[in-house]
Amino acid sequence: MINYEQIFRQSIERLKDEGRYRVFNTLERKAGSFPLAKSYITGRTVTVWCSNDYLGMGQHPKVITAMAEAIGRVGSGAGGTRNISGTHHAMVALEDTLAELHGKEAALVMTSGYVTNEAALSTLGSMIPGCIIYSDEFNHASMIHGIRNSKCEKHVFRHNDVAHLEQLLKASDPARPKLIAFESVYSMDGDISPIKTICDLADKYNAITYLDEVHAVGMYGAHGAGVAEREGIMDRFTVIQGTLGKAYGVMGGYITGTHALIDMVRSYAPGFIFTTSLPPALTAGATASIRHLMESSDERTRQQHNVRVLNDMLHKAGIPVMPTMSHILPILVGDPVLCKQASDMLMNQFDIYVQPINFPTVPRGTERLRITPTPCHTHEMMFELTRALVWVFERLGIKADVETLKKAA
């Protein structure tokens, strides 16, 4: 007799023994008081320092009003897949806005960034005969799974290593179709890829490009379209993918590209065809958020200022902040058990919430706390976070691992 429950329990015990068992804190955000939330464990108010709602747009009055009006007008749900229930007008407006944002002919919205990457990459790879996909080794799990499901020949190039990428491209059959898939901002290290050089290689070797701007949309560029807009090269990308669930503060994922490419994914991708559509309230809120950030740079300016201020505070206090080129401040701990203990102590002693980041999200030995300052964090909050980290790190004996920090640089 097979003891299935024992198999399940043993798999969980392995994670606990390795210090990788994930515990989700029960939090309820306070409307109008971001980045504050209520902890249902302690009952106290906590300051959130690891949210992907990078600009606090999930609390913006324009977004909340647009969502409330949509619910009052059309109700709560979408009624099913777009194939079954049709496409509501708020979705059409959102896709038109996204195409405009990225300077593309069309856009396609799905239920999350993960679903979008998996569906788009698996479809693109499977529909292009003989395609070879070149993938950055630090690409998100959704991109890895999409590439795997495409069943294409795949080559992984070292992270942001354009010389290695060219070596792989040069070794491939010039007649074979090629697709280079990579991210602009890598969310665990906070580094930014050399997107222009990769585009140059794509032109040289007749490859198409797939750029994941999930952690960059809303954050960079004059209109918040991402790093490609900031660099003035959006037109050089075949596909630009993004999310509505981070800087835009709502939920969903999308791709933008030509009419033909978008229509092909729409027509063939199971992850799109067989999934219930986002409801009108979410799409209306997303459109309001994107439109606001296309016109306003205030949120981005204040957020970038807070990143600089906090980064300086942490360095002066001796906290091991990993080198970063973006709005993400990773703090190296280097041990999964200590990382979880540090997170727990910050919550229990200081009402500060920072989730530990462990393997497989990051390589073993680089476990970290991932800090994401927003425009809504105050100077007092930054000072309190710095003071709390110094107290926790001293008690846990966490010191800067110089060699690991050098490698990260």
mmCIF file of N, CA and C in Angstrom, residues 256-374:
data_model
loop_
_atom_site.group_PDB
_atom_site.id
_atom_site.type_symbol
_atom_site.label_atom_id
_atom_site.label_comp_id
_atom_site.label_asym_id
_atom_site.label_seq_id
_atom_site.Cartn_x
_atom_site.Cartn_y
_atom_site.Cartn_z
ATOM 1 N N THR A 256 2.754 43.034 -26.431
ATOM 2 C CA THR A 256 2.477 43.974 -27.519
ATOM 3 C C THR A 256 3.358 43.613 -28.703
ATOM 4 N N GLY A 257 2.857 43.880 -29.905
ATOM 5 C CA GLY A 257 3.610 43.569 -31.122
ATOM 6 C C GLY A 257 2.803 43.938 -32.348
ATOM 7 N N THR A 258 3.109 43.303 -33.477
ATOM 8 C CA THR A 258 2.361 43.581 -34.705
ATOM 9 C C THR A 258 0.982 42.923 -34.632
ATOM 10 N N HIS A 259 0.089 43.366 -35.507
ATOM 11 C CA HIS A 259 -1.251 42.767 -35.574
ATOM 12 C C HIS A 259 -1.158 41.261 -35.817
ATOM 13 N N ALA A 260 -0.292 40.864 -36.762
ATOM 14 C CA ALA A 260 -0.219 39.455 -37.126
ATOM 15 C C ALA A 260 0.310 38.607 -35.968
ATOM 16 N N LEU A 261 1.341 39.081 -35.289
ATOM 17 C CA LEU A 261 1.911 38.323 -34.174
ATOM 18 C C LEU A 261 0.896 38.173 -33.041
ATOM 19 N N ILE A 262 0.261 39.282 -32.676
ATOM 20 C CA ILE A 262 -0.720 39.247 -31.578
ATOM 21 C C ILE A 262 -1.896 38.353 -31.938
ATOM 22 N N ASP A 263 -2.349 38.427 -33.185
ATOM 23 C CA ASP A 263 -3.483 37.604 -33.606
ATOM 24 C C ASP A 263 -3.119 36.123 -33.597
ATOM 25 N N MET A 264 -1.859 35.820 -33.943
ATOM 26 C CA MET A 264 -1.430 34.421 -33.910
ATOM 27 C C MET A 264 -1.462 33.875 -32.479
ATOM 28 N N VAL A 265 -0.916 34.624 -31.520
ATOM 29 C CA VAL A 265 -0.931 34.183 -30.128
ATOM 30 C C VAL A 265 -2.367 34.068 -29.624
ATOM 31 N N ARG A 266 -3.188 35.043 -29.963
ATOM 32 C CA ARG A 266 -4.603 35.012 -29.565
ATOM 33 C C ARG A 266 -5.301 33.767 -30.089
ATOM 34 N N SER A 267 -4.930 33.359 -31.276
ATOM 35 C CA SER A 267 -5.633 32.264 -31.946
ATOM 36 C C SER A 267 -5.111 30.880 -31.575
ATOM 37 N N TYR A 268 -3.866 30.805 -31.057
ATOM 38 C CA TYR A 268 -3.257 29.496 -30.824
ATOM 39 C C TYR A 268 -2.889 29.194 -29.359
ATOM 40 N N ALA A 269 -2.745 30.197 -28.519
ATOM 41 C CA ALA A 269 -2.211 29.974 -27.174
ATOM 42 C C ALA A 269 -3.273 29.426 -26.225
ATOM 43 N N PRO A 270 -3.126 28.192 -25.738
ATOM 44 C CA PRO A 270 -4.104 27.635 -24.796
ATOM 45 C C PRO A 270 -4.235 28.459 -23.519
ATOM 46 N N GLY A 271 -3.118 29.040 -23.059
ATOM 47 C CA GLY A 271 -3.150 29.851 -21.844
ATOM 48 C C GLY A 271 -4.015 31.076 -21.969
ATOM 49 N N PHE A 272 -4.247 31.513 -23.202
ATOM 50 C CA PHE A 272 -5.188 32.618 -23.438
ATOM 51 C C PHE A 272 -6.587 32.093 -23.748
ATOM 52 N N ILE A 273 -6.672 31.144 -24.658
ATOM 53 C CA ILE A 273 -7.983 30.696 -25.160
ATOM 54 C C ILE A 273 -8.846 30.101 -24.058
ATOM 55 N N PHE A 274 -8.262 29.310 -23.160
ATOM 56 C CA PHE A 274 -9.051 28.527 -22.216
ATOM 57 C C PHE A 274 -9.071 29.101 -20.797
ATOM 58 N N THR A 275 -8.686 30.368 -20.644
ATOM 59 C CA THR A 275 -8.666 30.997 -19.322
ATOM 60 C C THR A 275 -9.699 32.116 -19.254
ATOM 61 N N THR A 276 -10.431 32.178 -18.156
ATOM 62 C CA THR A 276 -11.417 33.242 -17.946
ATOM 63 C C THR A 276 -10.755 34.606 -18.065
ATOM 64 N N SER A 277 -11.401 35.508 -18.730
ATOM 65 C CA SER A 277 -10.887 36.854 -18.950
ATOM 66 C C SER A 277 -10.845 37.658 -17.654
ATOM 67 N N LEU A 278 -9.924 38.627 -17.601
ATOM 68 C CA LEU A 278 -9.955 39.574 -16.491
ATOM 69 C C LEU A 278 -11.283 40.317 -16.501
ATOM 70 N N PRO A 279 -11.873 40.586 -15.335
ATOM 71 C CA PRO A 279 -13.158 41.296 -15.283
ATOM 72 C C PRO A 279 -13.009 42.776 -15.621
ATOM 73 N N PRO A 280 -14.096 43.420 -15.988
ATOM 74 C CA PRO A 280 -14.044 44.832 -16.378
ATOM 75 C C PRO A 280 -13.468 45.754 -15.315
ATOM 76 N N ALA A 281 -13.726 45.476 -14.033
ATOM 77 C CA ALA A 281 -13.206 46.352 -12.983
ATOM 78 C C ALA A 281 -11.685 46.407 -13.008
ATOM 79 N N LEU A 282 -11.040 45.247 -13.179
ATOM 80 C CA LEU A 282 -9.583 45.210 -13.214
ATOM 81 C C LEU A 282 -9.021 45.911 -14.447
ATOM 82 N N THR A 283 -9.650 45.673 -15.588
ATOM 83 C CA THR A 283 -9.138 46.291 -16.813
ATOM 84 C C THR A 283 -9.364 47.801 -16.801
ATOM 85 N N ALA A 284 -10.487 48.243 -16.243
ATOM 86 C CA ALA A 284 -10.738 49.684 -16.136
ATOM 87 C C ALA A 284 -9.736 50.334 -15.188
ATOM 88 N N GLY A 285 -9.448 49.657 -14.071
ATOM 89 C CA GLY A 285 -8.469 50.181 -13.132
ATOM 90 C C GLY A 285 -7.079 50.234 -13.742
ATOM 91 N N ALA A 286 -6.723 49.213 -14.506
ATOM 92 C CA ALA A 286 -5.411 49.181 -15.151
ATOM 93 C C ALA A 286 -5.268 50.317 -16.158
ATOM 94 N N THR A 287 -6.310 50.544 -16.943
ATOM 95 C CA THR A 287 -6.262 51.637 -17.927
ATOM 96 C C THR A 287 -6.096 52.978 -17.234
ATOM 97 N N ALA A 288 -6.826 53.183 -16.133
ATOM 98 C CA ALA A 288 -6.710 54.438 -15.390
ATOM 99 C C ALA A 288 -5.294 54.620 -14.851
ATOM 100 N N SER A 289 -4.701 53.545 -14.359
ATOM 101 C CA SER A 289 -3.347 53.611 -13.816
ATOM 102 C C SER A 289 -2.329 53.922 -14.905
ATOM 103 N N ILE A 290 -2.427 53.220 -16.034
ATOM 104 C CA ILE A 290 -1.482 53.439 -17.135
ATOM 105 C C ILE A 290 -1.598 54.861 -17.666
ATOM 106 N N ARG A 291 -2.832 55.314 -17.873
ATOM 107 C CA ARG A 291 -3.058 56.668 -18.388
ATOM 108 C C ARG A 291 -2.470 57.714 -17.449
ATOM 109 N N HIS A 292 -2.667 57.504 -16.157
ATOM 110 C CA HIS A 292 -2.128 58.459 -15.186
ATOM 111 C C HIS A 292 -0.606 58.512 -15.266
ATOM 112 N N LEU A 293 0.034 57.347 -15.306
ATOM 113 C CA LEU A 293 1.496 57.303 -15.314
ATOM 114 C C LEU A 293 2.097 57.667 -16.666
ATOM 115 N N MET A 294 1.293 57.639 -17.719
ATOM 116 C CA MET A 294 1.753 58.148 -19.011
ATOM 117 C C MET A 294 1.886 59.669 -18.966
ATOM 118 N N GLU A 295 1.082 60.292 -18.113
ATOM 119 C CA GLU A 295 1.063 61.759 -18.029
ATOM 120 C C GLU A 295 1.853 62.295 -16.850
ATOM 121 N N SER A 296 1.954 61.517 -15.777
ATOM 122 C CA SER A 296 2.589 61.982 -14.545
ATOM 123 C C SER A 296 3.919 61.270 -14.305
ATOM 124 N N SER A 297 4.968 62.060 -14.052
ATOM 125 C CA SER A 297 6.265 61.499 -13.660
ATOM 126 C C SER A 297 6.526 61.684 -12.175
ATOM 127 N N ASP A 298 5.585 62.290 -11.473
ATOM 128 C CA ASP A 298 5.789 62.607 -10.060
ATOM 129 C C ASP A 298 6.060 61.355 -9.236
ATOM 130 N N GLU A 299 5.259 60.314 -9.448
ATOM 131 C CA GLU A 299 5.441 59.074 -8.676
ATOM 132 C C GLU A 299 6.812 58.466 -8.924
ATOM 133 N N ARG A 300 7.241 58.438 -10.185
ATOM 134 C CA ARG A 300 8.559 57.888 -10.516
ATOM 135 C C ARG A 300 9.679 58.714 -9.895
ATOM 136 N N THR A 301 9.544 60.043 -9.956
ATOM 137 C CA THR A 301 10.576 60.924 -9.413
ATOM 138 C C THR A 301 10.725 60.735 -7.907
ATOM 139 N N ARG A 302 9.617 60.688 -7.190
ATOM 140 C CA ARG A 302 9.675 60.520 -5.736
ATOM 141 C C ARG A 302 10.190 59.137 -5.355
ATOM 142 N N GLN A 303 9.795 58.136 -6.132
ATOM 143 C CA GLN A 303 10.261 56.780 -5.847
ATOM 144 C C GLN A 303 11.771 56.673 -6.038
ATOM 145 N N GLN A 304 12.283 57.221 -7.125
ATOM 146 C CA GLN A 304 13.719 57.156 -7.392
ATOM 147 C C GLN A 304 14.508 57.931 -6.345
ATOM 148 N N HIS A 305 13.946 59.030 -5.860
ATOM 149 C CA HIS A 305 14.597 59.787 -4.777
ATOM 150 C C HIS A 305 14.682 58.933 -3.516
ATOM 151 N N ASN A 306 13.591 58.257 -3.161
ATOM 152 C CA ASN A 306 13.589 57.424 -1.960
ATOM 153 C C ASN A 306 14.557 56.250 -2.067
ATOM 154 N N VAL A 307 14.701 55.696 -3.271
ATOM 155 C CA VAL A 307 15.667 54.616 -3.471
ATOM 156 C C VAL A 307 17.075 55.107 -3.167
ATOM 157 N N ARG A 308 17.413 56.275 -3.696
ATOM 158 C CA ARG A 308 18.754 56.829 -3.461
ATOM 159 C C ARG A 308 18.994 57.117 -1.982
ATOM 160 N N VAL A 309 17.993 57.703 -1.328
ATOM 161 C CA VAL A 309 18.134 58.052 0.092
ATOM 162 C C VAL A 309 18.318 56.799 0.941
ATOM 163 N N LEU A 310 17.464 55.786 0.722
ATOM 164 C CA LEU A 310 17.547 54.571 1.528
ATOM 165 C C LEU A 310 18.834 53.803 1.236
ATOM 166 N N ASN A 311 19.209 53.717 -0.012
ATOM 167 C CA ASN A 311 20.447 53.029 -0.375
ATOM 168 C C ASN A 311 21.637 53.658 0.359
ATOM 169 N N ASP A 312 21.659 54.983 0.413
ATOM 170 C CA ASP A 312 22.734 55.696 1.098
ATOM 171 C C ASP A 312 22.691 55.414 2.602
ATOM 172 N N MET A 313 21.495 55.429 3.189
ATOM 173 C CA MET A 313 21.341 55.136 4.617
ATOM 174 C C MET A 313 21.876 53.748 4.953
ATOM 175 N N LEU A 314 21.479 52.765 4.159
ATOM 176 C CA LEU A 314 21.859 51.381 4.435
ATOM 177 C C LEU A 314 23.369 51.181 4.295
ATOM 178 N N HIS A 315 23.960 51.772 3.263
ATOM 179 C CA HIS A 315 25.410 51.644 3.081
ATOM 180 C C HIS A 315 26.171 52.266 4.242
ATOM 181 N N LYS A 316 25.754 53.454 4.664
ATOM 182 C CA LYS A 316 26.424 54.133 5.768
ATOM 183 C C LYS A 316 26.302 53.339 7.068
ATOM 184 N N ALA A 317 25.206 52.571 7.203
ATOM 185 C CA ALA A 317 24.994 51.767 8.407
ATOM 186 C C ALA A 317 25.693 50.412 8.328
ATOM 187 N N GLY A 318 26.353 50.125 7.204
ATOM 188 C CA GLY A 318 27.070 48.869 7.060
ATOM 189 C C GLY A 318 26.210 47.681 6.681
ATOM 190 N N ILE A 319 24.999 47.934 6.208
ATOM 191 C CA ILE A 319 24.114 46.849 5.769
ATOM 192 C C ILE A 319 24.570 46.392 4.378
ATOM 193 N N PRO A 320 24.716 45.075 4.154
ATOM 194 C CA PRO A 320 25.278 44.577 2.882
ATOM 195 C C PRO A 320 24.282 44.634 1.711
ATOM 196 N N VAL A 321 24.100 45.839 1.186
ATOM 197 C CA VAL A 321 23.230 46.011 0.016
ATOM 198 C C VAL A 321 23.985 45.570 -1.224
ATOM 199 N N MET A 322 23.382 44.697 -2.006
ATOM 200 C CA MET A 322 24.028 44.245 -3.232
ATOM 201 C C MET A 322 23.994 45.362 -4.276
ATOM 202 N N PRO A 323 24.984 45.425 -5.178
ATOM 203 C CA PRO A 323 24.999 46.467 -6.209
ATOM 204 C C PRO A 323 23.714 46.412 -7.034
ATOM 205 N N THR A 324 23.126 47.569 -7.292
ATOM 206 C CA THR A 324 21.855 47.608 -8.014
ATOM 207 C C THR A 324 21.842 48.776 -8.981
ATOM 208 N N MET A 325 21.169 48.582 -10.102
ATOM 209 C CA MET A 325 21.025 49.644 -11.099
ATOM 210 C C MET A 325 19.583 50.121 -11.188
ATOM 211 N N SER A 326 18.725 49.583 -10.324
ATOM 212 C CA SER A 326 17.295 49.842 -10.468
ATOM 213 C C SER A 326 16.683 50.280 -9.145
ATOM 214 N N HIS A 327 15.377 50.120 -9.060
ATOM 215 C CA HIS A 327 14.615 50.531 -7.877
ATOM 216 C C HIS A 327 14.564 49.449 -6.809
ATOM 217 N N ILE A 328 15.274 48.346 -7.010
ATOM 218 C CA ILE A 328 15.244 47.197 -6.103
ATOM 219 C C ILE A 328 16.547 47.158 -5.309
ATOM 220 N N LEU A 329 16.418 47.040 -3.975
ATOM 221 C CA LEU A 329 17.583 47.004 -3.096
ATOM 222 C C LEU A 329 17.675 45.633 -2.434
ATOM 223 N N PRO A 330 18.485 44.706 -2.984
ATOM 224 C CA PRO A 330 18.641 43.392 -2.367
ATOM 225 C C PRO A 330 19.696 43.449 -1.252
ATOM 226 N N ILE A 331 19.369 42.894 -0.086
ATOM 227 C CA ILE A 331 20.285 42.879 1.053
ATOM 228 C C ILE A 331 20.746 41.447 1.270
ATOM 229 N N LEU A 332 22.034 41.214 1.099
ATOM 230 C CA LEU A 332 22.581 39.865 1.145
ATOM 231 C C LEU A 332 22.622 39.327 2.576
ATOM 232 N N VAL A 333 22.075 38.120 2.745
ATOM 233 C CA VAL A 333 22.174 37.391 4.011
ATOM 234 C C VAL A 333 23.042 36.156 3.818
ATOM 235 N N GLY A 334 22.769 35.382 2.766
ATOM 236 C CA GLY A 334 23.640 34.271 2.405
ATOM 237 C C GLY A 334 23.343 32.955 3.083
ATOM 238 N N ASP A 335 22.265 32.883 3.837
ATOM 239 C CA ASP A 335 21.903 31.646 4.531
ATOM 240 C C ASP A 335 20.385 31.612 4.676
ATOM 241 N N PRO A 336 19.714 30.507 4.289
ATOM 242 C CA PRO A 336 18.248 30.477 4.310
ATOM 243 C C PRO A 336 17.657 30.568 5.715
ATOM 244 N N VAL A 337 18.295 29.918 6.685
ATOM 245 C CA VAL A 337 17.768 29.944 8.051
ATOM 246 C C VAL A 337 17.896 31.342 8.646
ATOM 247 N N LEU A 338 19.071 31.956 8.476
ATOM 248 C CA LEU A 338 19.270 33.312 8.983
ATOM 249 C C LEU A 338 18.350 34.310 8.286
ATOM 250 N N CYS A 339 18.117 34.086 7.000
ATOM 251 C CA CYS A 339 17.245 34.984 6.237
ATOM 252 C C CYS A 339 15.823 34.967 6.803
ATOM 253 N N LYS A 340 15.329 33.771 7.091
ATOM 254 C CA LYS A 340 13.988 33.645 7.685
ATOM 255 C C LYS A 340 13.967 34.230 9.096
ATOM 256 N N GLN A 341 15.012 33.992 9.874
ATOM 257 C CA GLN A 341 15.071 34.546 11.221
ATOM 258 C C GLN A 341 15.083 36.070 11.188
ATOM 259 N N ALA A 342 15.841 36.641 10.252
ATOM 260 C CA ALA A 342 15.897 38.098 10.130
ATOM 261 C C ALA A 342 14.525 38.661 9.789
ATOM 262 N N SER A 343 13.837 38.017 8.843
ATOM 263 C CA SER A 343 12.494 38.448 8.467
ATOM 264 C C SER A 343 11.542 38.389 9.655
ATOM 265 N N ASP A 344 11.599 37.293 10.415
ATOM 266 C CA ASP A 344 10.717 37.134 11.578
ATOM 267 C C ASP A 344 11.009 38.184 12.647
ATOM 268 N N MET A 345 12.286 38.457 12.881
ATOM 269 C CA MET A 345 12.647 39.440 13.907
ATOM 270 C C MET A 345 12.203 40.843 13.515
ATOM 271 N N LEU A 346 12.326 41.173 12.238
ATOM 272 C CA LEU A 346 11.861 42.481 11.778
ATOM 273 C C LEU A 346 10.364 42.639 12.011
ATOM 274 N N MET A 347 9.618 41.575 11.750
ATOM 275 C CA MET A 347 8.170 41.628 11.949
ATOM 276 C C MET A 347 7.813 41.653 13.433
ATOM 277 N N ASN A 348 8.392 40.753 14.202
ATOM 278 C CA ASN A 348 7.994 40.604 15.603
ATOM 279 C C ASN A 348 8.478 41.740 16.495
ATOM 280 N N GLN A 349 9.673 42.259 16.198
ATOM 281 C CA GLN A 349 10.251 43.292 17.058
ATOM 282 C C GLN A 349 9.947 44.709 16.596
ATOM 283 N N PHE A 350 9.780 44.878 15.264
ATOM 284 C CA PHE A 350 9.680 46.237 14.732
ATOM 285 C C PHE A 350 8.445 46.482 13.869
ATOM 286 N N ASP A 351 7.603 45.468 13.679
ATOM 287 C CA ASP A 351 6.424 45.597 12.804
ATOM 288 C C ASP A 351 6.828 46.034 11.399
ATOM 289 N N ILE A 352 7.922 45.444 10.920
ATOM 290 C CA ILE A 352 8.409 45.699 9.560
ATOM 291 C C ILE A 352 8.326 44.392 8.785
ATOM 292 N N TYR A 353 7.659 44.438 7.629
ATOM 293 C CA TYR A 353 7.472 43.220 6.829
ATOM 294 C C TYR A 353 8.402 43.218 5.625
ATOM 295 N N VAL A 354 9.333 42.253 5.626
ATOM 296 C CA VAL A 354 10.194 41.995 4.469
ATOM 297 C C VAL A 354 10.278 40.481 4.318
ATOM 298 N N GLN A 355 9.791 39.958 3.225
ATOM 299 C CA GLN A 355 9.773 38.510 3.022
ATOM 300 C C GLN A 355 11.157 37.993 2.648
ATOM 301 N N PRO A 356 11.613 36.867 3.241
ATOM 302 C CA PRO A 356 12.905 36.302 2.848
ATOM 303 C C PRO A 356 12.858 35.713 1.441
ATOM 304 N N ILE A 357 13.950 35.848 0.713
ATOM 305 C CA ILE A 357 14.049 35.306 -0.645
ATOM 306 C C ILE A 357 15.109 34.201 -0.631
ATOM 307 N N ASN A 358 14.675 32.970 -0.853
ATOM 308 C CA ASN A 358 15.559 31.806 -0.776
ATOM 309 C C ASN A 358 15.564 31.027 -2.091
ATOM 310 N N PHE A 359 16.404 29.997 -2.179
ATOM 311 C CA PHE A 359 16.428 29.078 -3.319
ATOM 312 C C PHE A 359 15.051 28.404 -3.447
ATOM 313 N N PRO A 360 14.489 28.201 -4.658
ATOM 314 C CA PRO A 360 15.143 28.348 -5.966
ATOM 315 C C PRO A 360 14.974 29.720 -6.619
ATOM 316 N N THR A 361 14.352 30.663 -5.902
ATOM 317 C CA THR A 361 14.194 31.998 -6.486
ATOM 318 C C THR A 361 15.547 32.641 -6.740
ATOM 319 N N VAL A 362 16.495 32.416 -5.827
ATOM 320 C CA VAL A 362 17.874 32.894 -6.001
ATOM 321 C C VAL A 362 18.819 31.721 -5.754
ATOM 322 N N PRO A 363 20.056 31.786 -6.256
ATOM 323 C CA PRO A 363 20.997 30.681 -6.039
ATOM 324 C C PRO A 363 21.304 30.468 -4.556
ATOM 325 N N ARG A 364 21.594 29.227 -4.193
ATOM 326 C CA ARG A 364 21.988 28.929 -2.813
ATOM 327 C C ARG A 364 23.218 29.770 -2.433
ATOM 328 N N GLY A 365 23.232 30.221 -1.204
ATOM 329 C CA GLY A 365 24.332 31.050 -0.731
ATOM 330 C C GLY A 365 24.153 32.525 -1.002
ATOM 331 N N THR A 366 23.074 32.883 -1.730
ATOM 332 C CA THR A 366 22.795 34.310 -1.992
ATOM 333 C C THR A 366 21.421 34.714 -1.440
ATOM 334 N N GLU A 367 20.943 33.983 -0.446
ATOM 335 C CA GLU A 367 19.646 34.305 0.158
ATOM 336 C C GLU A 367 19.663 35.758 0.624
ATOM 337 N N ARG A 368 18.502 36.399 0.505
ATOM 338 C CA ARG A 368 18.494 37.842 0.723
ATOM 339 C C ARG A 368 17.141 38.358 1.196
ATOM 340 N N LEU A 369 17.169 39.595 1.669
ATOM 341 C CA LEU A 369 15.963 40.376 1.884
ATOM 342 C C LEU A 369 15.871 41.363 0.729
ATOM 343 N N ARG A 370 14.697 41.484 0.147
ATOM 344 C CA ARG A 370 14.535 42.309 -1.055
ATOM 345 C C ARG A 370 13.674 43.530 -0.703
ATOM 346 N N ILE A 371 14.295 44.696 -0.695
ATOM 347 C CA ILE A 371 13.640 45.936 -0.280
ATOM 348 C C ILE A 371 13.193 46.716 -1.517
ATOM 349 N N THR A 372 11.951 47.183 -1.506
ATOM 350 C CA THR A 372 11.435 47.971 -2.634
ATOM 351 C C THR A 372 10.824 49.272 -2.115
ATOM 352 N N PRO A 373 11.648 50.323 -2.011
ATOM 353 C CA PRO A 373 11.117 51.620 -1.572
ATOM 354 C C PRO A 373 10.090 52.151 -2.561
ATOM 355 N N THR A 374 9.072 52.803 -2.063
ATOM 356 C CA THR A 374 8.035 53.406 -2.907
ATOM 357 C C THR A 374 7.991 54.908 -2.652
#
